[in-house]
Amino acid sequence: MYHLAHYAEELDVLLVCLGNVELDNCIPLNLAEGPPVWPVILWVAFQVKASYFHGSSDIDALLAIIESQSQADRQIGLWKWDDADEKTLRETFTSQDGEVSSWIERYPNGWRDYIGLLGSRDWLRLIDLTRQTPRRRFAPTEYDAGIRLGAIVYWTSSDLPSTPQVPTPLTGFVADILEIPDDNVSEGLPQAWDITTRLVNLRSILHTVLEFSKLEAANPQDHELPKTVVDIAIRVDIRHICAHINGVVRDPGAYQDLLNARDDDAQQLLDLLQDLLDYPHLDSAIRPVLWKALLKLSKIYGLHPRILSIPDLQLTDQVGGGGFADIWRSEFHNETVCVKVMRVFNAVDIETLSKAFRNEAIIWRQLSHPNLLPFLGAFYQEMNTQRRLCLVSPWMISGDIHNYLKSNPAGLNRLTLVLDVAIGLEHLHSLNLVHGDLKAMNVLVTRSGRAVLADFGLSSVVMHSRIAALSSTYHSGGTTRWQAPELLQGDRRSFASDMYAFGCVFYEITTGNVPFFEVAEAAVLWHIYRGNVPQRLPEISDDVWALMAECWATEPVNRPTAKDVIARLSAPPINAVATDAASDWEPEYPSKFRTSLPDHALSHFMPRE
């Protein structure tokens, strides 16, 4: 999950961005292979630290620091190395080019002048003090080395003048995470902390670094620490927090402690998980772990991450309405957004709807795909003394696909739009998610002409609240025409029912007509029960009709999967081509939208006493 090469790159960036100093009297080392790599890293980091903070930079000063460190630091093994470390680090940090003239040339350019400051005798002194075979480990070698490299990055950039908010060096932080029993662990991180308190306060460390980053950006003349170093610190912090959470959720006892959290602690934990999920460099292996934990804890706590709540958004222009919501266009922080105002007015109904929507909102918020509409957040709007739930997403200027096709009849490749829909649906299914209400009204078109799926999951929210009873459209023309026969008999929505609905959307895009357009509303249910399919029209080719008909198979197991449909659409004789990969929004658009606001979740939080 955690790759040592990432830490190697970060340490290299740190040293390069701090810059080189002019050095004289460089003394070459008279050893064929040079000293072990970990002493080299310690020496170079120490030189960078000394040059920045104007401290003593000779070898005696570094040896004195190592000898004076606390027992906790020795237990972590920050200064120590063994043969396994040497093998791993040498493969990562040194060039394997056999043509170099000196061992020093195997190291990054920014390191070489520092390395040349020491002669053989001093290298031997440093090696003798730091070698420990075997060295005690608290994790597999690669991850353990990554922890210590992260600690070195923090140690190198700590002790800045006039910056009391810079976090404690990572040695104490790591000791606390690994639960190393020692009275000398970093000040402010008492061993009495339970799991919940530890995670809440780990968020405090991340918050402090972020606040320092803002301070540095606002007053660059007052701070010498480059932003790159702050970014490295944040990245290292987040990796350690994720590693800790991963360990907690795999430990039934520790996980139970999280499940028992309440009130502000519970809210802080949900906010932490969403903050991590929003981080653009989050390791893909940890994402499903955090997502699953967020969903479970949110349900137990009866809360949602505060980042999903959008404050102070004013409705400005009502543009239409759907089966169970009114649609408004609004401006918010220089963004044009779509606000879907749910048609629920009774306070009990609103509470029921909110509980049902909480899970779907968390799921929708994590999705990022070119063929899925991003979810930006939700809020409650007071309208005529009534409180209504509002859902916010980017404004799609081209509207839904049905109106888009009516407004742009000439030159459109309708099969491209069909393939876009299939690709979006396949992504949802790959995440084990069912759309549940697929129809042309819930397929929007971006500025670049890409079809994107919207309102996934909302149908299940409606079905589990009294909102469905308020909407005759939901029961009749609005959704019934797209429902698979088994749903009308009480079965649960499934991938197969999504594929039936996809066939109906395929029909809409190809013909411009809703399914069973020739049938009166009262007769639609009868036709679906009987296993009848929409009427074939002349514009539907044999190959396209065959694929549609498979999607409408009476038995769910006989319908193709979304992956099958994509393959069939893309291959001869249909030969559909997906919309060009021009991006309508960045993958991190939802998180960037929220974190750009002054009330981002991190600003709500203060470290616990």
PDB file of N, CA and C in Angstrom, residues 346-410:
ATOM      1  N   ASN A 346     -43.656  18.339   5.359  1.00  0.00           N
ATOM      2  CA  ASN A 346     -43.893  17.950   6.733  1.00  0.00           C
ATOM      3  C   ASN A 346     -42.576  17.670   7.444  1.00  0.00           C
ATOM      4  N   ALA A 347     -42.446  18.138   8.684  1.00  0.00           N
ATOM      5  CA  ALA A 347     -41.186  17.999   9.416  1.00  0.00           C
ATOM      6  C   ALA A 347     -40.793  16.535   9.596  1.00  0.00           C
ATOM      7  N   VAL A 348     -41.769  15.669   9.853  1.00  0.00           N
ATOM      8  CA  VAL A 348     -41.471  14.247  10.022  1.00  0.00           C
ATOM      9  C   VAL A 348     -40.972  13.656   8.714  1.00  0.00           C
ATOM     10  N   ASP A 349     -41.607  14.060   7.603  1.00  0.00           N
ATOM     11  CA  ASP A 349     -41.186  13.552   6.299  1.00  0.00           C
ATOM     12  C   ASP A 349     -39.770  14.022   5.963  1.00  0.00           C
ATOM     13  N   ILE A 350     -39.458  15.260   6.311  1.00  0.00           N
ATOM     14  CA  ILE A 350     -38.121  15.792   6.035  1.00  0.00           C
ATOM     15  C   ILE A 350     -37.069  14.990   6.798  1.00  0.00           C
ATOM     16  N   GLU A 351     -37.353  14.677   8.061  1.00  0.00           N
ATOM     17  CA  GLU A 351     -36.405  13.909   8.858  1.00  0.00           C
ATOM     18  C   GLU A 351     -36.222  12.506   8.279  1.00  0.00           C
ATOM     19  N   THR A 352     -37.334  11.890   7.858  1.00  0.00           N
ATOM     20  CA  THR A 352     -37.259  10.560   7.257  1.00  0.00           C
ATOM     21  C   THR A 352     -36.433  10.596   5.978  1.00  0.00           C
ATOM     22  N   LEU A 353     -36.696  11.610   5.149  1.00  0.00           N
ATOM     23  CA  LEU A 353     -35.964  11.753   3.895  1.00  0.00           C
ATOM     24  C   LEU A 353     -34.479  11.984   4.159  1.00  0.00           C
ATOM     25  N   SER A 354     -34.181  12.822   5.140  1.00  0.00           N
ATOM     26  CA  SER A 354     -32.777  13.136   5.441  1.00  0.00           C
ATOM     27  C   SER A 354     -32.014  11.894   5.871  1.00  0.00           C
ATOM     28  N   LYS A 355     -32.631  11.064   6.701  1.00  0.00           N
ATOM     29  CA  LYS A 355     -31.978   9.833   7.139  1.00  0.00           C
ATOM     30  C   LYS A 355     -31.753   8.892   5.965  1.00  0.00           C
ATOM     31  N   ALA A 356     -32.768   8.798   5.098  1.00  0.00           N
ATOM     32  CA  ALA A 356     -32.643   7.908   3.947  1.00  0.00           C
ATOM     33  C   ALA A 356     -31.595   8.414   2.974  1.00  0.00           C
ATOM     34  N   PHE A 357     -31.478   9.741   2.872  1.00  0.00           N
ATOM     35  CA  PHE A 357     -30.547  10.309   1.898  1.00  0.00           C
ATOM     36  C   PHE A 357     -29.107  10.307   2.383  1.00  0.00           C
ATOM     37  N   ARG A 358     -28.893  10.260   3.693  1.00  0.00           N
ATOM     38  CA  ARG A 358     -27.542  10.405   4.241  1.00  0.00           C
ATOM     39  C   ARG A 358     -26.570   9.394   3.624  1.00  0.00           C
ATOM     40  N   ASN A 359     -26.976   8.149   3.574  1.00  0.00           N
ATOM     41  CA  ASN A 359     -26.121   7.107   3.033  1.00  0.00           C
ATOM     42  C   ASN A 359     -25.845   7.334   1.550  1.00  0.00           C
ATOM     43  N   GLU A 360     -26.907   7.701   0.800  1.00  0.00           N
ATOM     44  CA  GLU A 360     -26.739   7.918  -0.632  1.00  0.00           C
ATOM     45  C   GLU A 360     -25.852   9.135  -0.909  1.00  0.00           C
ATOM     46  N   ALA A 361     -25.977  10.168  -0.081  1.00  0.00           N
ATOM     47  CA  ALA A 361     -25.164  11.369  -0.271  1.00  0.00           C
ATOM     48  C   ALA A 361     -23.686  11.066  -0.075  1.00  0.00           C
ATOM     49  N   ILE A 362     -23.373  10.255   0.928  1.00  0.00           N
ATOM     50  CA  ILE A 362     -21.977   9.893   1.179  1.00  0.00           C
ATOM     51  C   ILE A 362     -21.422   9.099  -0.003  1.00  0.00           C
ATOM     52  N   ILE A 363     -22.227   8.170  -0.521  1.00  0.00           N
ATOM     53  CA  ILE A 363     -21.782   7.387  -1.677  1.00  0.00           C
ATOM     54  C   ILE A 363     -21.577   8.287  -2.882  1.00  0.00           C
ATOM     55  N   TRP A 364     -22.586   9.107  -3.190  1.00  0.00           N
ATOM     56  CA  TRP A 364     -22.527   9.977  -4.358  1.00  0.00           C
ATOM     57  C   TRP A 364     -21.319  10.901  -4.271  1.00  0.00           C
ATOM     58  N   ARG A 365     -21.025  11.384  -3.060  1.00  0.00           N
ATOM     59  CA  ARG A 365     -19.938  12.347  -2.869  1.00  0.00           C
ATOM     60  C   ARG A 365     -18.570  11.751  -3.232  1.00  0.00           C
ATOM     61  N   GLN A 366     -18.407  10.426  -3.067  1.00  0.00           N
ATOM     62  CA  GLN A 366     -17.101   9.817  -3.322  1.00  0.00           C
ATOM     63  C   GLN A 366     -16.884   9.472  -4.795  1.00  0.00           C
ATOM     64  N   LEU A 367     -17.949   9.480  -5.589  1.00  0.00           N
ATOM     65  CA  LEU A 367     -17.836   9.032  -6.976  1.00  0.00           C
ATOM     66  C   LEU A 367     -17.142  10.074  -7.838  1.00  0.00           C
ATOM     67  N   SER A 368     -16.242   9.620  -8.687  1.00  0.00           N
ATOM     68  CA  SER A 368     -15.531  10.526  -9.589  1.00  0.00           C
ATOM     69  C   SER A 368     -15.321   9.802 -10.908  1.00  0.00           C
ATOM     70  N   HIS A 369     -16.051  10.239 -11.943  1.00  0.00           N
ATOM     71  CA  HIS A 369     -15.968   9.578 -13.244  1.00  0.00           C
ATOM     72  C   HIS A 369     -16.491  10.559 -14.297  1.00  0.00           C
ATOM     73  N   PRO A 370     -15.907  10.566 -15.496  1.00  0.00           N
ATOM     74  CA  PRO A 370     -16.353  11.508 -16.533  1.00  0.00           C
ATOM     75  C   PRO A 370     -17.813  11.349 -16.929  1.00  0.00           C
ATOM     76  N   ASN A 371     -18.406  10.169 -16.678  1.00  0.00           N
ATOM     77  CA  ASN A 371     -19.797   9.937 -17.079  1.00  0.00           C
ATOM     78  C   ASN A 371     -20.750   9.879 -15.895  1.00  0.00           C
ATOM     79  N   LEU A 372     -20.315  10.437 -14.756  1.00  0.00           N
ATOM     80  CA  LEU A 372     -21.171  10.564 -13.581  1.00  0.00           C
ATOM     81  C   LEU A 372     -21.195  12.021 -13.140  1.00  0.00           C
ATOM     82  N   LEU A 373     -22.377  12.552 -12.854  1.00  0.00           N
ATOM     83  CA  LEU A 373     -22.496  13.932 -12.412  1.00  0.00           C
ATOM     84  C   LEU A 373     -21.948  14.073 -10.992  1.00  0.00           C
ATOM     85  N   PRO A 374     -21.022  15.002 -10.737  1.00  0.00           N
ATOM     86  CA  PRO A 374     -20.500  15.173  -9.377  1.00  0.00           C
ATOM     87  C   PRO A 374     -21.573  15.696  -8.426  1.00  0.00           C
ATOM     88  N   PHE A 375     -21.430  15.357  -7.163  1.00  0.00           N
ATOM     89  CA  PHE A 375     -22.300  15.861  -6.105  1.00  0.00           C
ATOM     90  C   PHE A 375     -21.485  16.834  -5.265  1.00  0.00           C
ATOM     91  N   LEU A 376     -21.976  18.065  -5.113  1.00  0.00           N
ATOM     92  CA  LEU A 376     -21.221  19.099  -4.412  1.00  0.00           C
ATOM     93  C   LEU A 376     -21.631  19.252  -2.960  1.00  0.00           C
ATOM     94  N   GLY A 377     -22.865  18.868  -2.623  1.00  0.00           N
ATOM     95  CA  GLY A 377     -23.286  18.987  -1.236  1.00  0.00           C
ATOM     96  C   GLY A 377     -24.784  19.172  -1.115  1.00  0.00           C
ATOM     97  N   ALA A 378     -25.228  19.427   0.111  1.00  0.00           N
ATOM     98  CA  ALA A 378     -26.657  19.589   0.385  1.00  0.00           C
ATOM     99  C   ALA A 378     -26.843  20.669   1.437  1.00  0.00           C
ATOM    100  N   PHE A 379     -28.048  21.180   1.523  1.00  0.00           N
ATOM    101  CA  PHE A 379     -28.388  22.142   2.571  1.00  0.00           C
ATOM    102  C   PHE A 379     -29.898  22.160   2.729  1.00  0.00           C
ATOM    103  N   TYR A 380     -30.362  22.831   3.780  1.00  0.00           N
ATOM    104  CA  TYR A 380     -31.792  22.989   3.999  1.00  0.00           C
ATOM    105  C   TYR A 380     -32.175  24.437   3.712  1.00  0.00           C
ATOM    106  N   GLN A 381     -33.267  24.613   3.004  1.00  0.00           N
ATOM    107  CA  GLN A 381     -33.731  25.938   2.633  1.00  0.00           C
ATOM    108  C   GLN A 381     -35.081  26.199   3.300  1.00  0.00           C
ATOM    109  N   GLU A 382     -35.176  27.353   3.963  1.00  0.00           N
ATOM    110  CA  GLU A 382     -36.459  27.768   4.519  1.00  0.00           C
ATOM    111  C   GLU A 382     -37.265  28.444   3.417  1.00  0.00           C
ATOM    112  N   MET A 383     -38.405  27.831   3.055  1.00  0.00           N
ATOM    113  CA  MET A 383     -39.239  28.343   1.969  1.00  0.00           C
ATOM    114  C   MET A 383     -40.683  28.419   2.470  1.00  0.00           C
ATOM    115  N   ASN A 384     -41.150  29.666   2.615  1.00  0.00           N
ATOM    116  CA  ASN A 384     -42.524  29.877   3.082  1.00  0.00           C
ATOM    117  C   ASN A 384     -42.777  29.163   4.408  1.00  0.00           C
ATOM    118  N   THR A 385     -41.840  29.382   5.339  1.00  0.00           N
ATOM    119  CA  THR A 385     -41.881  28.818   6.699  1.00  0.00           C
ATOM    120  C   THR A 385     -41.700  27.307   6.718  1.00  0.00           C
ATOM    121  N   GLN A 386     -41.339  26.708   5.587  1.00  0.00           N
ATOM    122  CA  GLN A 386     -41.133  25.263   5.531  1.00  0.00           C
ATOM    123  C   GLN A 386     -39.673  24.954   5.200  1.00  0.00           C
ATOM    124  N   ARG A 387     -39.166  23.881   5.760  1.00  0.00           N
ATOM    125  CA  ARG A 387     -37.764  23.495   5.610  1.00  0.00           C
ATOM    126  C   ARG A 387     -37.670  22.374   4.589  1.00  0.00           C
ATOM    127  N   ARG A 388     -36.872  22.596   3.522  1.00  0.00           N
ATOM    128  CA  ARG A 388     -36.799  21.614   2.441  1.00  0.00           C
ATOM    129  C   ARG A 388     -35.350  21.244   2.151  1.00  0.00           C
ATOM    130  N   LEU A 389     -35.131  19.966   1.903  1.00  0.00           N
ATOM    131  CA  LEU A 389     -33.800  19.457   1.594  1.00  0.00           C
ATOM    132  C   LEU A 389     -33.421  19.828   0.163  1.00  0.00           C
ATOM    133  N   CYS A 390     -32.210  20.371  -0.021  1.00  0.00           N
ATOM    134  CA  CYS A 390     -31.732  20.805  -1.340  1.00  0.00           C
ATOM    135  C   CYS A 390     -30.418  20.095  -1.663  1.00  0.00           C
ATOM    136  N   LEU A 391     -30.310  19.563  -2.865  1.00  0.00           N
ATOM    137  CA  LEU A 391     -29.119  18.854  -3.320  1.00  0.00           C
ATOM    138  C   LEU A 391     -28.439  19.668  -4.404  1.00  0.00           C
ATOM    139  N   VAL A 392     -27.113  19.810  -4.321  1.00  0.00           N
ATOM    140  CA  VAL A 392     -26.379  20.722  -5.201  1.00  0.00           C
ATOM    141  C   VAL A 392     -25.402  19.935  -6.075  1.00  0.00           C
ATOM    142  N   SER A 393     -25.413  20.243  -7.365  1.00  0.00           N
ATOM    143  CA  SER A 393     -24.497  19.629  -8.332  1.00  0.00           C
ATOM    144  C   SER A 393     -24.134  20.682  -9.374  1.00  0.00           C
ATOM    145  N   PRO A 394     -23.140  20.436 -10.219  1.00  0.00           N
ATOM    146  CA  PRO A 394     -22.802  21.418 -11.263  1.00  0.00           C
ATOM    147  C   PRO A 394     -23.981  21.629 -12.215  1.00  0.00           C
ATOM    148  N   TRP A 395     -24.086  22.829 -12.719  1.00  0.00           N
ATOM    149  CA  TRP A 395     -25.145  23.146 -13.677  1.00  0.00           C
ATOM    150  C   TRP A 395     -24.757  22.633 -15.061  1.00  0.00           C
ATOM    151  N   MET A 396     -25.650  21.851 -15.670  1.00  0.00           N
ATOM    152  CA  MET A 396     -25.423  21.327 -17.017  1.00  0.00           C
ATOM    153  C   MET A 396     -26.217  22.178 -18.013  1.00  0.00           C
ATOM    154  N   ILE A 397     -25.512  23.047 -18.727  1.00  0.00           N
ATOM    155  CA  ILE A 397     -26.163  24.022 -19.589  1.00  0.00           C
ATOM    156  C   ILE A 397     -26.963  23.362 -20.708  1.00  0.00           C
ATOM    157  N   SER A 398     -26.596  22.145 -21.088  1.00  0.00           N
ATOM    158  CA  SER A 398     -27.301  21.465 -22.176  1.00  0.00           C
ATOM    159  C   SER A 398     -28.536  20.714 -21.707  1.00  0.00           C
ATOM    160  N   GLY A 399     -28.754  20.623 -20.400  1.00  0.00           N
ATOM    161  CA  GLY A 399     -29.943  19.991 -19.874  1.00  0.00           C
ATOM    162  C   GLY A 399     -29.894  18.472 -19.973  1.00  0.00           C
ATOM    163  N   ASP A 400     -31.086  17.847 -19.858  1.00  0.00           N
ATOM    164  CA  ASP A 400     -31.135  16.391 -19.944  1.00  0.00           C
ATOM    165  C   ASP A 400     -31.056  15.957 -21.401  1.00  0.00           C
ATOM    166  N   ILE A 401     -30.786  14.687 -21.598  1.00  0.00           N
ATOM    167  CA  ILE A 401     -30.481  14.202 -22.941  1.00  0.00           C
ATOM    168  C   ILE A 401     -31.696  14.247 -23.861  1.00  0.00           C
ATOM    169  N   HIS A 402     -32.893  14.124 -23.287  1.00  0.00           N
ATOM    170  CA  HIS A 402     -34.098  14.176 -24.110  1.00  0.00           C
ATOM    171  C   HIS A 402     -34.248  15.555 -24.757  1.00  0.00           C
ATOM    172  N   ASN A 403     -34.119  16.604 -23.948  1.00  0.00           N
ATOM    173  CA  ASN A 403     -34.232  17.967 -24.489  1.00  0.00           C
ATOM    174  C   ASN A 403     -33.036  18.317 -25.370  1.00  0.00           C
ATOM    175  N   TYR A 404     -31.875  17.786 -25.023  1.00  0.00           N
ATOM    176  CA  TYR A 404     -30.666  18.032 -25.829  1.00  0.00           C
ATOM    177  C   TYR A 404     -30.853  17.501 -27.244  1.00  0.00           C
ATOM    178  N   LEU A 405     -31.435  16.315 -27.352  1.00  0.00           N
ATOM    179  CA  LEU A 405     -31.644  15.731 -28.678  1.00  0.00           C
ATOM    180  C   LEU A 405     -32.687  16.509 -29.476  1.00  0.00           C
ATOM    181  N   LYS A 406     -33.701  17.014 -28.798  1.00  0.00           N
ATOM    182  CA  LYS A 406     -34.715  17.804 -29.502  1.00  0.00           C
ATOM    183  C   LYS A 406     -34.147  19.126 -30.001  1.00  0.00           C
ATOM    184  N   SER A 407     -33.215  19.705 -29.233  1.00  0.00           N
ATOM    185  CA  SER A 407     -32.637  20.999 -29.605  1.00  0.00           C
ATOM    186  C   SER A 407     -31.506  20.876 -30.614  1.00  0.00           C
ATOM    187  N   ASN A 408     -30.924  19.685 -30.735  1.00  0.00           N
ATOM    188  CA  ASN A 408     -29.780  19.482 -31.619  1.00  0.00           C
ATOM    189  C   ASN A 408     -30.015  18.253 -32.497  1.00  0.00           C
ATOM    190  N   PRO A 409     -30.989  18.309 -33.400  1.00  0.00           N
ATOM    191  CA  PRO A 409     -31.340  17.104 -34.156  1.00  0.00           C
ATOM    192  C   PRO A 409     -30.327  16.709 -35.223  1.00  0.00           C
ATOM    193  N   ALA A 410     -29.583  17.664 -35.752  1.00  0.00           N
ATOM    194  CA  ALA A 410     -28.723  17.372 -36.905  1.00  0.00           C
ATOM    195  C   ALA A 410     -27.289  17.085 -36.465  1.00  0.00           C
TER     196      ALA A 410
END
